[in-house]
Amino acid sequence: QVQLVESGGGVVQPGRSLRLSCAASGFTFSSYGMHWVRQAPGKGLEWVAIAWHDGGNKFYSDSVKGRFTISRDDSKNTLYLQMNSLRAEDTAVYYCARAHSSSWAYFDYWGQGTLVTVSS
Amino acid sequence: QSALTQPASVSGSPGQSITISCTGTSSDVGGYNYVSWYQHHPGKAPKLMIYDVSNRPSGVSNRFSGSKSGNTASLTISGLQAEDEADYYCTSYTSSATLVFGTGTKVTVL
């Protein structure tokens, strides 16, 4: 069965960096686009970024563009999110999600999330 | 990119129908048919309920239906059941080749 397991969250000071990982199993990772989505405490879901299955195309939300980098290692079935220049407003649970087979605009499987807290 | 606008809450009695709206602009909801809806029970992974405006994934009850008119998409839940109580989010593809979520709607079954 499809499994997505995020890791790497924790408490980090403003301005510092953190890298999240998402280990995938149960499907051919290289054939699917992969997203990061976040949810701040008490807030709604917010799309963060996508890496297409070919690895060449990557898109970001305006709120993280230039600070976050999404990448993937298909040999390790792992998705990454490098987060630099972190701000308090980046505090959230970060989920990785698989793009639906019909379109990268949808998510069909999600991980359970990893909490990132940006605080001094 | 601003979040799509949804009502904060919608409620209904068991067996009733409710509709959740999702309002965007011509640069997102109105410009593309890449609109989807997710059901999110707190502490669980969100579940895809509708994609391509009105298509249901396999396994999703036909009590859930989607539609779109202009810049507003809608999710209708008919025959409301206690298990439908959850948060619901719409999403849309945008002209910037990004995705945007709605503000979220809490559905309460009275």
PDB file of C-alpha atoms in Angstrom:
ATOM      1  CA  GLN A   1       0.000   0.000   0.000  1.00  0.00           C
ATOM      2  CA  VAL A   2       1.076   3.578  -0.564  1.00  0.00           C
ATOM      3  CA  GLN A   3       2.955   5.035   2.368  1.00  0.00           C
ATOM      4  CA  LEU A   4       4.430   8.484   2.809  1.00  0.00           C
ATOM      5  CA  VAL A   5       6.429   9.202   5.952  1.00  0.00           C
ATOM      6  CA  GLU A   6       7.690  12.692   6.686  1.00  0.00           C
ATOM      7  CA  SER A   7      10.605  13.457   8.990  1.00  0.00           C
ATOM      8  CA  GLY A   8      12.963  16.281   9.858  1.00  0.00           C
ATOM      9  CA  GLY A   9      10.612  18.625  11.667  1.00  0.00           C
ATOM     10  CA  GLY A  10      11.501  20.340  14.898  1.00  0.00           C
ATOM     11  CA  VAL A  11      12.090  23.682  16.579  1.00  0.00           C
ATOM     12  CA  VAL A  12      14.332  26.129  14.730  1.00  0.00           C
ATOM     13  CA  GLN A  13      15.219  29.771  15.236  1.00  0.00           C
ATOM     14  CA  PRO A  14      14.103  32.459  12.796  1.00  0.00           C
ATOM     15  CA  GLY A  15      16.542  32.863   9.934  1.00  0.00           C
ATOM     16  CA  ARG A  16      17.885  29.326  10.232  1.00  0.00           C
ATOM     17  CA  SER A  17      17.432  26.368   7.902  1.00  0.00           C
ATOM     18  CA  LEU A  18      15.802  22.959   8.083  1.00  0.00           C
ATOM     19  CA  ARG A  19      15.429  20.063   5.648  1.00  0.00           C
ATOM     20  CA  LEU A  20      12.367  17.857   5.592  1.00  0.00           C
ATOM     21  CA  SER A  21      12.259  14.396   4.072  1.00  0.00           C
ATOM     22  CA  CYS A  22       9.401  12.248   2.841  1.00  0.00           C
ATOM     23  CA  ALA A  23      10.077   8.532   2.405  1.00  0.00           C
ATOM     24  CA  ALA A  24       7.731   6.899  -0.104  1.00  0.00           C
ATOM     25  CA  SER A  25       6.855   3.247  -0.551  1.00  0.00           C
ATOM     26  CA  GLY A  26       4.212   1.064  -2.141  1.00  0.00           C
ATOM     27  CA  PHE A  27       4.313   2.688  -5.596  1.00  0.00           C
ATOM     28  CA  THR A  28       6.724   3.615  -8.385  1.00  0.00           C
ATOM     29  CA  PHE A  29       7.963   6.887  -6.916  1.00  0.00           C
ATOM     30  CA  SER A  30       9.670   8.063 -10.096  1.00  0.00           C
ATOM     31  CA  SER A  31       6.366   7.998 -11.991  1.00  0.00           C
ATOM     32  CA  TYR A  32       4.554  10.526  -9.817  1.00  0.00           C
ATOM     33  CA  GLY A  33       4.720  14.196  -9.094  1.00  0.00           C
ATOM     34  CA  MET A  34       5.081  14.993  -5.394  1.00  0.00           C
ATOM     35  CA  HIS A  35       3.870  17.954  -3.371  1.00  0.00           C
ATOM     36  CA  TRP A  36       4.484  19.647  -0.062  1.00  0.00           C
ATOM     37  CA  VAL A  37       1.440  21.128   1.683  1.00  0.00           C
ATOM     38  CA  ARG A  38       1.411  22.789   5.098  1.00  0.00           C
ATOM     39  CA  GLN A  39      -1.083  23.707   7.785  1.00  0.00           C
ATOM     40  CA  ALA A  40      -0.299  26.366  10.363  1.00  0.00           C
ATOM     41  CA  PRO A  41      -1.794  25.877  13.838  1.00  0.00           C
ATOM     42  CA  GLY A  42      -5.499  26.619  13.735  1.00  0.00           C
ATOM     43  CA  LYS A  43      -5.322  27.555  10.053  1.00  0.00           C
ATOM     44  CA  GLY A  44      -6.246  25.983   6.757  1.00  0.00           C
ATOM     45  CA  LEU A  45      -4.201  23.996   4.285  1.00  0.00           C
ATOM     46  CA  GLU A  46      -1.666  25.829   2.135  1.00  0.00           C
ATOM     47  CA  TRP A  47       0.043  24.429  -0.947  1.00  0.00           C
ATOM     48  CA  VAL A  48       3.810  24.877  -0.820  1.00  0.00           C
ATOM     49  CA  ALA A  49       5.511  23.268  -3.805  1.00  0.00           C
ATOM     50  CA  ILE A  50       5.544  20.467  -6.365  1.00  0.00           C
ATOM     51  CA  ALA A  51       8.280  18.491  -8.090  1.00  0.00           C
ATOM     52  CA  TRP A  52       7.060  16.811 -11.260  1.00  0.00           C
ATOM     53  CA  HIS A  53       7.802  13.149 -11.841  1.00  0.00           C
ATOM     54  CA  ASP A  54      10.508  14.056 -14.335  1.00  0.00           C
ATOM     55  CA  GLY A  55      12.224  16.168 -11.699  1.00  0.00           C
ATOM     56  CA  GLY A  56      12.680  18.986 -14.158  1.00  0.00           C
ATOM     57  CA  ASN A  57       9.650  21.077 -13.338  1.00  0.00           C
ATOM     58  CA  LYS A  58       9.251  22.565  -9.893  1.00  0.00           C
ATOM     59  CA  PHE A  59       6.768  25.202  -8.803  1.00  0.00           C
ATOM     60  CA  TYR A  60       6.400  27.127  -5.572  1.00  0.00           C
ATOM     61  CA  SER A  61       3.860  29.255  -3.768  1.00  0.00           C
ATOM     62  CA  ASP A  62       4.687  32.943  -3.595  1.00  0.00           C
ATOM     63  CA  SER A  63       5.070  32.692   0.175  1.00  0.00           C
ATOM     64  CA  VAL A  64       8.087  30.354  -0.053  1.00  0.00           C
ATOM     65  CA  LYS A  65       9.575  31.098  -3.470  1.00  0.00           C
ATOM     66  CA  GLY A  66      13.247  31.947  -3.187  1.00  0.00           C
ATOM     67  CA  ARG A  67      13.541  30.489   0.337  1.00  0.00           C
ATOM     68  CA  PHE A  68      12.402  26.869  -0.053  1.00  0.00           C
ATOM     69  CA  THR A  69      13.678  24.277  -2.512  1.00  0.00           C
ATOM     70  CA  ILE A  70      11.889  21.069  -3.360  1.00  0.00           C
ATOM     71  CA  SER A  71      13.909  18.147  -4.657  1.00  0.00           C
ATOM     72  CA  ARG A  72      13.655  14.416  -5.043  1.00  0.00           C
ATOM     73  CA  ASP A  73      15.949  11.414  -5.161  1.00  0.00           C
ATOM     74  CA  ASP A  74      14.199   8.734  -7.160  1.00  0.00           C
ATOM     75  CA  SER A  75      16.925   6.205  -6.316  1.00  0.00           C
ATOM     76  CA  LYS A  76      15.980   6.590  -2.647  1.00  0.00           C
ATOM     77  CA  ASN A  77      12.235   7.079  -3.162  1.00  0.00           C
ATOM     78  CA  THR A  78      12.517  10.259  -1.150  1.00  0.00           C
ATOM     79  CA  LEU A  79      11.192  13.792  -1.489  1.00  0.00           C
ATOM     80  CA  TYR A  80      12.880  16.721   0.215  1.00  0.00           C
ATOM     81  CA  LEU A  81      12.073  20.285   1.193  1.00  0.00           C
ATOM     82  CA  GLN A  82      15.021  22.514   1.991  1.00  0.00           C
ATOM     83  CA  MET A  83      13.747  25.463   3.997  1.00  0.00           C
ATOM     84  CA  ASN A  84      16.032  28.476   4.373  1.00  0.00           C
ATOM     85  CA  SER A  85      15.538  31.881   6.011  1.00  0.00           C
ATOM     86  CA  LEU A  86      12.730  30.489   8.124  1.00  0.00           C
ATOM     87  CA  ARG A  87      10.147  32.841   9.564  1.00  0.00           C
ATOM     88  CA  ALA A  88       7.654  32.536  12.380  1.00  0.00           C
ATOM     89  CA  GLU A  89       4.881  32.298   9.801  1.00  0.00           C
ATOM     90  CA  ASP A  90       6.452  29.106   8.435  1.00  0.00           C
ATOM     91  CA  THR A  91       5.420  27.332  11.630  1.00  0.00           C
ATOM     92  CA  ALA A  92       3.140  24.523  10.480  1.00  0.00           C
ATOM     93  CA  VAL A  93       2.644  20.829  10.029  1.00  0.00           C
ATOM     94  CA  TYR A  94       4.214  19.934   6.708  1.00  0.00           C
ATOM     95  CA  TYR A  95       2.679  17.140   4.663  1.00  0.00           C
ATOM     96  CA  CYS A  96       4.024  15.458   1.590  1.00  0.00           C
ATOM     97  CA  ALA A  97       1.377  14.301  -0.854  1.00  0.00           C
ATOM     98  CA  ARG A  98       1.412  12.302  -4.059  1.00  0.00           C
ATOM     99  CA  ALA A  99       0.047  13.899  -7.214  1.00  0.00           C
ATOM    100  CA  HIS A 100      -2.982  12.156  -8.649  1.00  0.00           C
ATOM    101  CA  SER A 101      -2.392  10.086 -11.768  1.00  0.00           C
ATOM    102  CA  SER A 102      -4.903  12.177 -13.751  1.00  0.00           C
ATOM    103  CA  SER A 103      -3.274  15.524 -13.018  1.00  0.00           C
ATOM    104  CA  TRP A 104      -0.553  16.974 -10.847  1.00  0.00           C
ATOM    105  CA  ALA A 105      -3.162  19.461  -9.620  1.00  0.00           C
ATOM    106  CA  TYR A 106      -4.648  16.898  -7.219  1.00  0.00           C
ATOM    107  CA  PHE A 107      -3.344  14.874  -4.277  1.00  0.00           C
ATOM    108  CA  ASP A 108      -4.385  11.277  -3.769  1.00  0.00           C
ATOM    109  CA  TYR A 109      -2.192  10.111  -0.875  1.00  0.00           C
ATOM    110  CA  TRP A 110      -0.843  12.089   2.060  1.00  0.00           C
ATOM    111  CA  GLY A 111       1.625  11.484   4.830  1.00  0.00           C
ATOM    112  CA  GLN A 112       0.821  12.150   8.478  1.00  0.00           C
ATOM    113  CA  GLY A 113       2.927  15.287   8.579  1.00  0.00           C
ATOM    114  CA  THR A 114       5.900  16.658  10.491  1.00  0.00           C
ATOM    115  CA  LEU A 115       5.716  19.747  12.704  1.00  0.00           C
ATOM    116  CA  VAL A 116       8.041  22.670  12.113  1.00  0.00           C
ATOM    117  CA  THR A 117       8.137  25.358  14.779  1.00  0.00           C
ATOM    118  CA  VAL A 118      10.046  28.545  14.060  1.00  0.00           C
ATOM    119  CA  SER A 119      10.691  30.345  17.312  1.00  0.00           C
ATOM    120  CA  SER A 120      13.482  32.050  19.183  1.00  0.00           C
TER     121      SER A 120
ATOM    122  CA  GLN B   1      -1.947  34.297  -4.700  1.00  0.00           C
ATOM    123  CA  SER B   2      -4.875  34.765  -2.331  1.00  0.00           C
ATOM    124  CA  ALA B   3      -6.737  31.818  -0.871  1.00  0.00           C
ATOM    125  CA  LEU B   4     -10.055  30.937  -2.435  1.00  0.00           C
ATOM    126  CA  THR B   5     -13.025  32.095  -0.358  1.00  0.00           C
ATOM    127  CA  GLN B   6     -15.173  29.524   1.417  1.00  0.00           C
ATOM    128  CA  PRO B   7     -17.767  29.992   4.159  1.00  0.00           C
ATOM    129  CA  ALA B   8     -16.233  29.342   7.570  1.00  0.00           C
ATOM    130  CA  SER B   9     -18.988  26.940   8.546  1.00  0.00           C
ATOM    131  CA  VAL B  10     -22.015  25.154   7.164  1.00  0.00           C
ATOM    132  CA  SER B  11     -24.387  22.958   9.121  1.00  0.00           C
ATOM    133  CA  GLY B  12     -27.298  20.665   8.428  1.00  0.00           C
ATOM    134  CA  SER B  13     -29.394  17.935   9.947  1.00  0.00           C
ATOM    135  CA  PRO B  14     -28.949  14.280   9.047  1.00  0.00           C
ATOM    136  CA  GLY B  15     -30.514  13.512   5.690  1.00  0.00           C
ATOM    137  CA  GLN B  16     -30.449  17.108   4.512  1.00  0.00           C
ATOM    138  CA  SER B  17     -28.348  18.531   1.682  1.00  0.00           C
ATOM    139  CA  ILE B  18     -25.760  21.243   2.103  1.00  0.00           C
ATOM    140  CA  THR B  19     -23.668  23.181  -0.390  1.00  0.00           C
ATOM    141  CA  ILE B  20     -20.236  24.675   0.169  1.00  0.00           C
ATOM    142  CA  SER B  21     -19.099  27.455  -2.153  1.00  0.00           C
ATOM    143  CA  CYS B  22     -15.562  28.223  -3.251  1.00  0.00           C
ATOM    144  CA  THR B  23     -15.043  31.598  -4.879  1.00  0.00           C
ATOM    145  CA  GLY B  24     -11.939  32.595  -6.772  1.00  0.00           C
ATOM    146  CA  THR B  25     -11.124  34.634  -9.839  1.00  0.00           C
ATOM    147  CA  SER B  26     -10.781  34.200 -13.581  1.00  0.00           C
ATOM    148  CA  SER B  27      -7.115  33.382 -12.925  1.00  0.00           C
ATOM    149  CA  ASP B  28      -7.955  30.252 -11.005  1.00  0.00           C
ATOM    150  CA  VAL B  29     -11.425  28.736 -10.510  1.00  0.00           C
ATOM    151  CA  GLY B  30     -12.988  30.599 -13.410  1.00  0.00           C
ATOM    152  CA  GLY B  31     -10.177  29.937 -15.829  1.00  0.00           C
ATOM    153  CA  TYR B  32      -9.617  26.218 -15.427  1.00  0.00           C
ATOM    154  CA  ASN B  33     -11.490  23.029 -14.679  1.00  0.00           C
ATOM    155  CA  TYR B  34      -8.772  21.839 -12.312  1.00  0.00           C
ATOM    156  CA  VAL B  35     -10.905  22.260  -9.203  1.00  0.00           C
ATOM    157  CA  SER B  36     -10.899  19.671  -6.444  1.00  0.00           C
ATOM    158  CA  TRP B  37     -12.376  19.163  -2.989  1.00  0.00           C
ATOM    159  CA  TYR B  38     -10.875  17.486   0.080  1.00  0.00           C
ATOM    160  CA  GLN B  39     -12.433  16.193   3.262  1.00  0.00           C
ATOM    161  CA  HIS B  40     -10.211  16.583   6.310  1.00  0.00           C
ATOM    162  CA  HIS B  41     -10.905  15.010   9.657  1.00  0.00           C
ATOM    163  CA  PRO B  42      -8.488  16.570  12.188  1.00  0.00           C
ATOM    164  CA  GLY B  43      -5.545  14.329  12.861  1.00  0.00           C
ATOM    165  CA  LYS B  44      -6.087  12.355   9.681  1.00  0.00           C
ATOM    166  CA  ALA B  45      -4.821  12.764   6.135  1.00  0.00           C
ATOM    167  CA  PRO B  46      -7.074  14.802   3.832  1.00  0.00           C
ATOM    168  CA  LYS B  47      -9.138  12.741   1.391  1.00  0.00           C
ATOM    169  CA  LEU B  48      -9.801  13.640  -2.238  1.00  0.00           C
ATOM    170  CA  MET B  49     -13.573  13.797  -2.768  1.00  0.00           C
ATOM    171  CA  ILE B  50     -13.948  15.557  -6.120  1.00  0.00           C
ATOM    172  CA  TYR B  51     -11.536  16.396  -8.955  1.00  0.00           C
ATOM    173  CA  ASP B  52     -11.895  18.052 -12.364  1.00  0.00           C
ATOM    174  CA  VAL B  53     -14.797  20.084 -10.876  1.00  0.00           C
ATOM    175  CA  SER B  54     -17.246  17.195 -10.744  1.00  0.00           C
ATOM    176  CA  ASN B  55     -15.519  13.821 -10.943  1.00  0.00           C
ATOM    177  CA  ARG B  56     -15.563  11.438  -7.986  1.00  0.00           C
ATOM    178  CA  PRO B  57     -12.630   9.152  -7.300  1.00  0.00           C
ATOM    179  CA  SER B  58     -13.392   5.490  -6.970  1.00  0.00           C
ATOM    180  CA  GLY B  59     -14.778   4.720  -3.529  1.00  0.00           C
ATOM    181  CA  VAL B  60     -16.218   8.169  -2.810  1.00  0.00           C
ATOM    182  CA  SER B  61     -19.937   8.159  -2.092  1.00  0.00           C
ATOM    183  CA  ASN B  62     -22.224   9.517  -4.793  1.00  0.00           C
ATOM    184  CA  ARG B  63     -23.733  11.724  -2.092  1.00  0.00           C
ATOM    185  CA  PHE B  64     -20.871  14.080  -2.907  1.00  0.00           C
ATOM    186  CA  SER B  65     -21.100  16.137  -6.078  1.00  0.00           C
ATOM    187  CA  GLY B  66     -19.285  19.113  -7.525  1.00  0.00           C
ATOM    188  CA  SER B  67     -20.088  21.883  -9.960  1.00  0.00           C
ATOM    189  CA  LYS B  68     -18.816  25.240 -11.165  1.00  0.00           C
ATOM    190  CA  SER B  69     -20.329  28.458 -12.440  1.00  0.00           C
ATOM    191  CA  GLY B  70     -18.066  31.304 -13.410  1.00  0.00           C
ATOM    192  CA  ASN B  71     -15.532  31.957 -10.665  1.00  0.00           C
ATOM    193  CA  THR B  72     -17.390  29.883  -8.062  1.00  0.00           C
ATOM    194  CA  ALA B  73     -17.179  26.154  -7.534  1.00  0.00           C
ATOM    195  CA  SER B  74     -19.510  24.249  -5.247  1.00  0.00           C
ATOM    196  CA  LEU B  75     -19.544  21.003  -3.323  1.00  0.00           C
ATOM    197  CA  THR B  76     -22.914  19.518  -2.447  1.00  0.00           C
ATOM    198  CA  ILE B  77     -23.354  16.801   0.145  1.00  0.00           C
ATOM    199  CA  SER B  78     -26.746  15.141  -0.031  1.00  0.00           C
ATOM    200  CA  GLY B  79     -28.225  12.834   2.568  1.00  0.00           C
ATOM    201  CA  LEU B  80     -25.972  14.326   5.223  1.00  0.00           C
ATOM    202  CA  GLN B  81     -24.529  11.768   7.657  1.00  0.00           C
ATOM    203  CA  ALA B  82     -22.720  12.111  10.968  1.00  0.00           C
ATOM    204  CA  GLU B  83     -19.497  10.861   9.372  1.00  0.00           C
ATOM    205  CA  ASP B  84     -19.559  13.816   6.978  1.00  0.00           C
ATOM    206  CA  GLU B  85     -18.711  16.159   9.825  1.00  0.00           C
ATOM    207  CA  ALA B  86     -15.237  17.440   8.922  1.00  0.00           C
ATOM    208  CA  ASP B  87     -13.356  20.335   7.376  1.00  0.00           C
ATOM    209  CA  TYR B  88     -13.654  20.707   3.599  1.00  0.00           C
ATOM    210  CA  TYR B  89     -11.202  22.482   1.320  1.00  0.00           C
ATOM    211  CA  CYS B  90     -11.379  23.355  -2.343  1.00  0.00           C
ATOM    212  CA  THR B  91      -8.294  23.797  -4.496  1.00  0.00           C
ATOM    213  CA  SER B  92      -7.685  25.195  -7.941  1.00  0.00           C
ATOM    214  CA  TYR B  93      -4.911  25.378 -10.475  1.00  0.00           C
ATOM    215  CA  THR B  94      -3.872  28.970 -11.188  1.00  0.00           C
ATOM    216  CA  SER B  95      -2.553  30.944 -14.139  1.00  0.00           C
ATOM    217  CA  SER B  96       0.839  31.081 -12.375  1.00  0.00           C
ATOM    218  CA  ALA B  97       1.127  27.288 -12.657  1.00  0.00           C
ATOM    219  CA  THR B  98       0.591  26.972  -8.935  1.00  0.00           C
ATOM    220  CA  LEU B  99      -2.173  25.610  -6.745  1.00  0.00           C
ATOM    221  CA  VAL B 100      -4.292  27.502  -4.254  1.00  0.00           C
ATOM    222  CA  PHE B 101      -6.462  26.153  -1.454  1.00  0.00           C
ATOM    223  CA  GLY B 102      -9.701  27.559  -0.188  1.00  0.00           C
ATOM    224  CA  THR B 103      -9.999  28.993   3.300  1.00  0.00           C
ATOM    225  CA  GLY B 104     -11.764  25.862   4.505  1.00  0.00           C
ATOM    226  CA  THR B 105     -15.301  25.120   5.696  1.00  0.00           C
ATOM    227  CA  LYS B 106     -16.246  23.309   8.863  1.00  0.00           C
ATOM    228  CA  VAL B 107     -19.271  21.118   8.281  1.00  0.00           C
ATOM    229  CA  THR B 108     -21.360  20.361  11.339  1.00  0.00           C
ATOM    230  CA  VAL B 109     -24.065  17.713  11.413  1.00  0.00           C
ATOM    231  CA  LEU B 110     -26.699  18.877  13.874  1.00  0.00           C
TER     232      LEU B 110
END
